JSON list of C-alpha atoms in Angstrom, two decimals:
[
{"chain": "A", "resi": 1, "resn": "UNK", "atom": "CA", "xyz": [-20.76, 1.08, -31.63]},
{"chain": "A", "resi": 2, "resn": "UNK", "atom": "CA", "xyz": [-24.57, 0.52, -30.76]},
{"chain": "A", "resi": 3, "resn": "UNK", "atom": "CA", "xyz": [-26.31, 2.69, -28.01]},
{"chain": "A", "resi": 4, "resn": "UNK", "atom": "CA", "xyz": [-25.91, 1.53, -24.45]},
{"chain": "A", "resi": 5, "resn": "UNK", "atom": "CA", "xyz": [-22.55, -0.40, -25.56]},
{"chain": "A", "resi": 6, "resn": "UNK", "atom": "CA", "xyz": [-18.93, 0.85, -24.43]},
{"chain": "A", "resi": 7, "resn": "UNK", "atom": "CA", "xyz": [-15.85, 0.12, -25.57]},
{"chain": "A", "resi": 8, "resn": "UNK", "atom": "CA", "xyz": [-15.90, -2.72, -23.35]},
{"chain": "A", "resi": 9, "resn": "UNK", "atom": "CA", "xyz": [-18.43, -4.43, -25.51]},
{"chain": "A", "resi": 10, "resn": "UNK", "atom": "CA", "xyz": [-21.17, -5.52, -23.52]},
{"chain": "A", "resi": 11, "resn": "UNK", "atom": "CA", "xyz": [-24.72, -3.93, -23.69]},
{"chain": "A", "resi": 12, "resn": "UNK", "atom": "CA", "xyz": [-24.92, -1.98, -21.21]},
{"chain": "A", "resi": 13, "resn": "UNK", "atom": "CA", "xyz": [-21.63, -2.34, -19.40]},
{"chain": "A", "resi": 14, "resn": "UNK", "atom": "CA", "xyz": [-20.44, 0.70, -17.75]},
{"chain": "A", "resi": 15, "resn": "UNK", "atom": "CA", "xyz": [-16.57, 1.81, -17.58]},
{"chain": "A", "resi": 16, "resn": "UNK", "atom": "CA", "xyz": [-15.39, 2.40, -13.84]},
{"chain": "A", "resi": 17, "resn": "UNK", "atom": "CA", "xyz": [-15.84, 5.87, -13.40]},
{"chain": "A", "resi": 18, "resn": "UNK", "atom": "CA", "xyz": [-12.32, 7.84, -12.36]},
{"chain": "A", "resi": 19, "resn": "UNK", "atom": "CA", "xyz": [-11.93, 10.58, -9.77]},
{"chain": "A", "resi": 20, "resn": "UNK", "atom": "CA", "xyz": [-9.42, 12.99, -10.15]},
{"chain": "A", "resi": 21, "resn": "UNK", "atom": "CA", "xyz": [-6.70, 13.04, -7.91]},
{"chain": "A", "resi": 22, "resn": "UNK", "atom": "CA", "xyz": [-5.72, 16.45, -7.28]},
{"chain": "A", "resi": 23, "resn": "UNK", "atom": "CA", "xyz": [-3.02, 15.88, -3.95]},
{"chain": "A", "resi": 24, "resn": "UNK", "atom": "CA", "xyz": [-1.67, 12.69, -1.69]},
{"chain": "A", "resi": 25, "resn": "UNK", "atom": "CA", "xyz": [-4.65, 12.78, 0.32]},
{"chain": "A", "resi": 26, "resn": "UNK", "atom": "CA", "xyz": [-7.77, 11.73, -2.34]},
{"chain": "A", "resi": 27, "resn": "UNK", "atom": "CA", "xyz": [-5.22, 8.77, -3.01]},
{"chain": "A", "resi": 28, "resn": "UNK", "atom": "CA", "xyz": [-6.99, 5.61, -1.50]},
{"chain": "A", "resi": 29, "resn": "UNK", "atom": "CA", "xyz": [-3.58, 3.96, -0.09]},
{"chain": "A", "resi": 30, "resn": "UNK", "atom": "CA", "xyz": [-3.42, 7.88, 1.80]},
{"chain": "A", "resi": 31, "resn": "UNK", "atom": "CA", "xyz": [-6.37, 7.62, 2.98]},
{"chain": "A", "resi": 32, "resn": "UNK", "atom": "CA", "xyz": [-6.17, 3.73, 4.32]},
{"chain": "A", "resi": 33, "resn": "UNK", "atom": "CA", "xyz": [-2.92, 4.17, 5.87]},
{"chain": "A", "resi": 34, "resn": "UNK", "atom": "CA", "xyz": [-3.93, 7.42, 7.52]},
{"chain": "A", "resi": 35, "resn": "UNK", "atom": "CA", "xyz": [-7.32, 5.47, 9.07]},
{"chain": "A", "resi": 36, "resn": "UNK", "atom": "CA", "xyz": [-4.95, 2.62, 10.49]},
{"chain": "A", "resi": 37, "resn": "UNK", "atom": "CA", "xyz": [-2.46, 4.71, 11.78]},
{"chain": "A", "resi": 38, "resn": "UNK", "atom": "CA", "xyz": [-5.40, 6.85, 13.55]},
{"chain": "A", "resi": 39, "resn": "UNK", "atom": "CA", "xyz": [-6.40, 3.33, 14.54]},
{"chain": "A", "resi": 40, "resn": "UNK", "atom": "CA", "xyz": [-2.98, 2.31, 16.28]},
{"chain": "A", "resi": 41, "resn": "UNK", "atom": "CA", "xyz": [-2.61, 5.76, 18.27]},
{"chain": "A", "resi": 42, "resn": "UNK", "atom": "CA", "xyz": [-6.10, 5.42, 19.76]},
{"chain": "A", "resi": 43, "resn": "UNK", "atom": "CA", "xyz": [-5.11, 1.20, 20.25]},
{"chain": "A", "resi": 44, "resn": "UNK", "atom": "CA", "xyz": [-1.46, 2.09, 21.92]},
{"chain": "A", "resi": 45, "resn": "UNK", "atom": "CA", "xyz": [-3.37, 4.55, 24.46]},
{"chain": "A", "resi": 46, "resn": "UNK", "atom": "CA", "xyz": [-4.35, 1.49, 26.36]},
{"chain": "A", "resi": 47, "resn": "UNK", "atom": "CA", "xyz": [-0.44, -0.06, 26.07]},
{"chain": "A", "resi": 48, "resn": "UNK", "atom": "CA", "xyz": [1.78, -0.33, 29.66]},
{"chain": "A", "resi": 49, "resn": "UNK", "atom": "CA", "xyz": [3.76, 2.74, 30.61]},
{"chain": "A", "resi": 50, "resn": "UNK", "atom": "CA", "xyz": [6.73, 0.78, 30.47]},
{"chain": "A", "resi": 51, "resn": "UNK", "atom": "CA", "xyz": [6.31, 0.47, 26.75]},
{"chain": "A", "resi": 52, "resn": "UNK", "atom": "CA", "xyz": [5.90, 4.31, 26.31]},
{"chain": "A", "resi": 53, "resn": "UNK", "atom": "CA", "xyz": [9.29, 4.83, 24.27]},
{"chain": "A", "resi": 54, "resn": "UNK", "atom": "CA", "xyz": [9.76, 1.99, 23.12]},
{"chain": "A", "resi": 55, "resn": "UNK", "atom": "CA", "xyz": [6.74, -0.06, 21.72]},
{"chain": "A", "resi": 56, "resn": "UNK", "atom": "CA", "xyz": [4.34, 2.81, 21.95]},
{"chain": "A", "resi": 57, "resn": "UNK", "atom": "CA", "xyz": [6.26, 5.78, 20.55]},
{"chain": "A", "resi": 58, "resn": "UNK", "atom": "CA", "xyz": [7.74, 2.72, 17.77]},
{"chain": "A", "resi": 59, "resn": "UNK", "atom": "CA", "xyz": [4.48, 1.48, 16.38]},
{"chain": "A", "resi": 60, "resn": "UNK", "atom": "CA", "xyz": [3.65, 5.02, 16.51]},
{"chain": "A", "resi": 61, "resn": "UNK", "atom": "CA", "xyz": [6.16, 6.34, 14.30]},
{"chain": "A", "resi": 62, "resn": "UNK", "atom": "CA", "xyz": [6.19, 3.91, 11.50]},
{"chain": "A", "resi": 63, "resn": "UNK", "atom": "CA", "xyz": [2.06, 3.91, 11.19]},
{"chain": "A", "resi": 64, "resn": "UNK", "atom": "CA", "xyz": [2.31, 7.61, 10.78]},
{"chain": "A", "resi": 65, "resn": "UNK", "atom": "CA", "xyz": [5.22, 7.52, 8.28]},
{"chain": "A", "resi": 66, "resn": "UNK", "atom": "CA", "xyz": [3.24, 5.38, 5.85]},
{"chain": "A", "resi": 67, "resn": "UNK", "atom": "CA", "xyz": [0.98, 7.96, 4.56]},
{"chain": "A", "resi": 68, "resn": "UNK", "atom": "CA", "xyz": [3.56, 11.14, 5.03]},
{"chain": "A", "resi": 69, "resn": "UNK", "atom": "CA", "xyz": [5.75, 8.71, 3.09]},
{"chain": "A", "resi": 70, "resn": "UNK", "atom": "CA", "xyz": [2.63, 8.75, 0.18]},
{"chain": "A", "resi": 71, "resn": "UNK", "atom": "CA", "xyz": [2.59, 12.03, 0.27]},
{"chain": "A", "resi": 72, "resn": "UNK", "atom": "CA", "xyz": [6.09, 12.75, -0.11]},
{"chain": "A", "resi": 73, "resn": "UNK", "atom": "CA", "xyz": [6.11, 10.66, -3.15]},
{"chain": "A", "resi": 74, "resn": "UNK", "atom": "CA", "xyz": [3.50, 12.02, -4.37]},
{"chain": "A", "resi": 75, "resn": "UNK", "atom": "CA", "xyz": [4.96, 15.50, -4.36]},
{"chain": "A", "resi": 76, "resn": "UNK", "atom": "CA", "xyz": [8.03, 13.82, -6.36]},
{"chain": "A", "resi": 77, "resn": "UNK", "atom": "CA", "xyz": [5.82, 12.08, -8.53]},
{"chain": "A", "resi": 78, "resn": "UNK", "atom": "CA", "xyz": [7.36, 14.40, -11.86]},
{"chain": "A", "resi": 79, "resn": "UNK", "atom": "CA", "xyz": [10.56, 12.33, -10.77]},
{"chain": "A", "resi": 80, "resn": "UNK", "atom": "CA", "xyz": [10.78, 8.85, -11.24]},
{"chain": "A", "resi": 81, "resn": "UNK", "atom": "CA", "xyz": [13.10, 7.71, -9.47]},
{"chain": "A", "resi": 82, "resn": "UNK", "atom": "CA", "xyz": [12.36, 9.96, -6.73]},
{"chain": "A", "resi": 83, "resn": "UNK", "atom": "CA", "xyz": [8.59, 8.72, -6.49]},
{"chain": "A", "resi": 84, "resn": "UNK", "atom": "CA", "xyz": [9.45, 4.90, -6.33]},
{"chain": "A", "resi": 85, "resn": "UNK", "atom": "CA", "xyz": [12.07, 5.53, -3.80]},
{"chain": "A", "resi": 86, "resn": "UNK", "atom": "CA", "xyz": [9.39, 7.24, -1.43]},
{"chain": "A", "resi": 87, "resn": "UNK", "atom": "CA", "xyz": [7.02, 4.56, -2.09]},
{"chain": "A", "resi": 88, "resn": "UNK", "atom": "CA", "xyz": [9.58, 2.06, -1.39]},
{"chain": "A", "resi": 89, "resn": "UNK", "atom": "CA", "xyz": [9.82, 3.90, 2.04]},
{"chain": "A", "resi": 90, "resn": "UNK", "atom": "CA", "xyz": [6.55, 3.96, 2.49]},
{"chain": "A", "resi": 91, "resn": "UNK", "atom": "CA", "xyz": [6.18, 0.32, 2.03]},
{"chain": "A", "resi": 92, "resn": "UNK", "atom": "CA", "xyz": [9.12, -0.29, 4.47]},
{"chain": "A", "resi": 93, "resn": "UNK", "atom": "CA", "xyz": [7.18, 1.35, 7.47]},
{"chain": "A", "resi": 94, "resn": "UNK", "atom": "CA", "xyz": [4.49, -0.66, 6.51]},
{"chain": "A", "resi": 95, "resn": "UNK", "atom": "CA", "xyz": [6.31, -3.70, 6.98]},
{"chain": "A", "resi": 96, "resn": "UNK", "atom": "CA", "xyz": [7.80, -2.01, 10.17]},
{"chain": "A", "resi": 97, "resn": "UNK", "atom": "CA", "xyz": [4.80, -1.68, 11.39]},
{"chain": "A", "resi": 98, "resn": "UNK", "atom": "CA", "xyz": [3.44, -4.46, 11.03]},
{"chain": "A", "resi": 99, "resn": "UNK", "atom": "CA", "xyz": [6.19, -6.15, 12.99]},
{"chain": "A", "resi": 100, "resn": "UNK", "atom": "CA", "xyz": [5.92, -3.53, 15.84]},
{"chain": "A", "resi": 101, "resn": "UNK", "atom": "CA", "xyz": [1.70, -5.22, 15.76]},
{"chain": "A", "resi": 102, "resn": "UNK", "atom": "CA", "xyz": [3.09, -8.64, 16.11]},
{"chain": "A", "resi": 103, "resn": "UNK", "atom": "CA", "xyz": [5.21, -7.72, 19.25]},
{"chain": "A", "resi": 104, "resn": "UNK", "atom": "CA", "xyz": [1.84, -5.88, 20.52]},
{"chain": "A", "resi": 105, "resn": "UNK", "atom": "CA", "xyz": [0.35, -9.31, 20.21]},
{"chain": "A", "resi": 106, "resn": "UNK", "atom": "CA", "xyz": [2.62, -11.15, 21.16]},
{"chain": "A", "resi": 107, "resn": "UNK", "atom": "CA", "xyz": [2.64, -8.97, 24.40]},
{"chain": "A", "resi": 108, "resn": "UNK", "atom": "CA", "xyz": [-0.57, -9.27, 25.35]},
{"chain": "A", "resi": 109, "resn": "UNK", "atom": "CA", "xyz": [-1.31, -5.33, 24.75]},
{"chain": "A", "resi": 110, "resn": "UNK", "atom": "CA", "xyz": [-3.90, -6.10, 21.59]},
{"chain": "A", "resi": 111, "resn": "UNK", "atom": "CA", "xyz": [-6.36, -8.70, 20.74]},
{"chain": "A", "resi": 112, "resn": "UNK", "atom": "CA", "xyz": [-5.10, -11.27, 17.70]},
{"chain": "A", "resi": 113, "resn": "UNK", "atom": "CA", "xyz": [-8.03, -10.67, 15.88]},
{"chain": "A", "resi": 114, "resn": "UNK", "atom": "CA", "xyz": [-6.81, -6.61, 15.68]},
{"chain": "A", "resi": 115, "resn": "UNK", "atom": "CA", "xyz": [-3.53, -7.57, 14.75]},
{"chain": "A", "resi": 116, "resn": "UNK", "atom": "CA", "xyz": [-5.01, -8.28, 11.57]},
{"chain": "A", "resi": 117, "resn": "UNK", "atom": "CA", "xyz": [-5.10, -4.25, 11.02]},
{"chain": "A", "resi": 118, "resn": "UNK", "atom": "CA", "xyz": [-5.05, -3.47, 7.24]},
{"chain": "A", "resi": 119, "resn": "UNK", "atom": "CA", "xyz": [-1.70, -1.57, 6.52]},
{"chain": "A", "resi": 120, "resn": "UNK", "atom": "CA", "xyz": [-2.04, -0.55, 3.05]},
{"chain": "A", "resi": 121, "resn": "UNK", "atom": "CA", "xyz": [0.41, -2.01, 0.46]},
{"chain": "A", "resi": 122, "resn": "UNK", "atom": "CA", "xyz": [1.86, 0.95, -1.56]},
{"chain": "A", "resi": 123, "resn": "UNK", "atom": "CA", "xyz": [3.35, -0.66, -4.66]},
{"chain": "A", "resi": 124, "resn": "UNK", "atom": "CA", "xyz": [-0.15, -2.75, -5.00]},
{"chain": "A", "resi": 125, "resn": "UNK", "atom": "CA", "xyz": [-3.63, -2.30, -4.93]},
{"chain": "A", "resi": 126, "resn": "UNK", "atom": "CA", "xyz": [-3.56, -5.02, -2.07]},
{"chain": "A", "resi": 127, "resn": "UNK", "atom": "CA", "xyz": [-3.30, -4.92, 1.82]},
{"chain": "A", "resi": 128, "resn": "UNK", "atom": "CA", "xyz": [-1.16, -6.34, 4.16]},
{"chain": "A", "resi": 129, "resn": "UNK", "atom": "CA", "xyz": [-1.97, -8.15, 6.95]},
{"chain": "A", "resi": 130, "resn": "UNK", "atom": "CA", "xyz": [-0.08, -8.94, 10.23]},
{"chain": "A", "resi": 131, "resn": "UNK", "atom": "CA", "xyz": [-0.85, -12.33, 11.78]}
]
């Protein structure tokens, strides 16, 4: 191999570097799930009393069990089948949550263009969005 080459071939093509993960919360679907459901609380501050326990306290709960859902999994991650069922979870309050953002639309409580909050996809590198 010249100088300057890798092993992807080209002259002076550089490999992506990789950080080390070291627990659930250096993982970037952690972190991105933690941000929107930090996002949500401060959002649902602003919702009706009248949708305290149930819309409130709902989207709420779900946002938040996204990333402890990660984390979990990532805590099982020496057991397969453990792991994927956590992440399976995790992608399960994502959809949840997404649906309690379409009722918050819906209602009148948040802006459209915010119910397009990112809620991390946990099986793929992708996001989710809620229209």
């Amino acid at each position: 191999m010249k100088e300057g080459e890798n092993e992807r071939g080209g002259e002076g093509e550089k490999k992506p570097r990789r950080r080390m993960v070291r627990r659930p919360t250096d993982l970037d679907v952690y972190q991105r799930s933690f941000a929107a459901a930090m996002k949500l609380f401060e959002l649902s501050r602003k919702f009706p009393v009248e949708e305290r326990y149930s819309l409130t306290d709902q989207v709420r709960r779900s946002s938040r069990s996204v990333s402890a859902n990660v984390s979990e999994a990532w805590r099982k991650r020496r057991y397969p089948a453990a792991f994927v069922a956590k992440l399976s979870d995790a992608e399960g309050e994502a959809a949840e949550t997404q649906t309690w953002i379409q009722f918050a639309v819906s209602g009148g409580y948040l802006e459209a263009e915010v119910g397009h909050l990112s809620i991390p996809n946990t099986t793929k590198s992708s996001r989710c969005w809620c229209r």
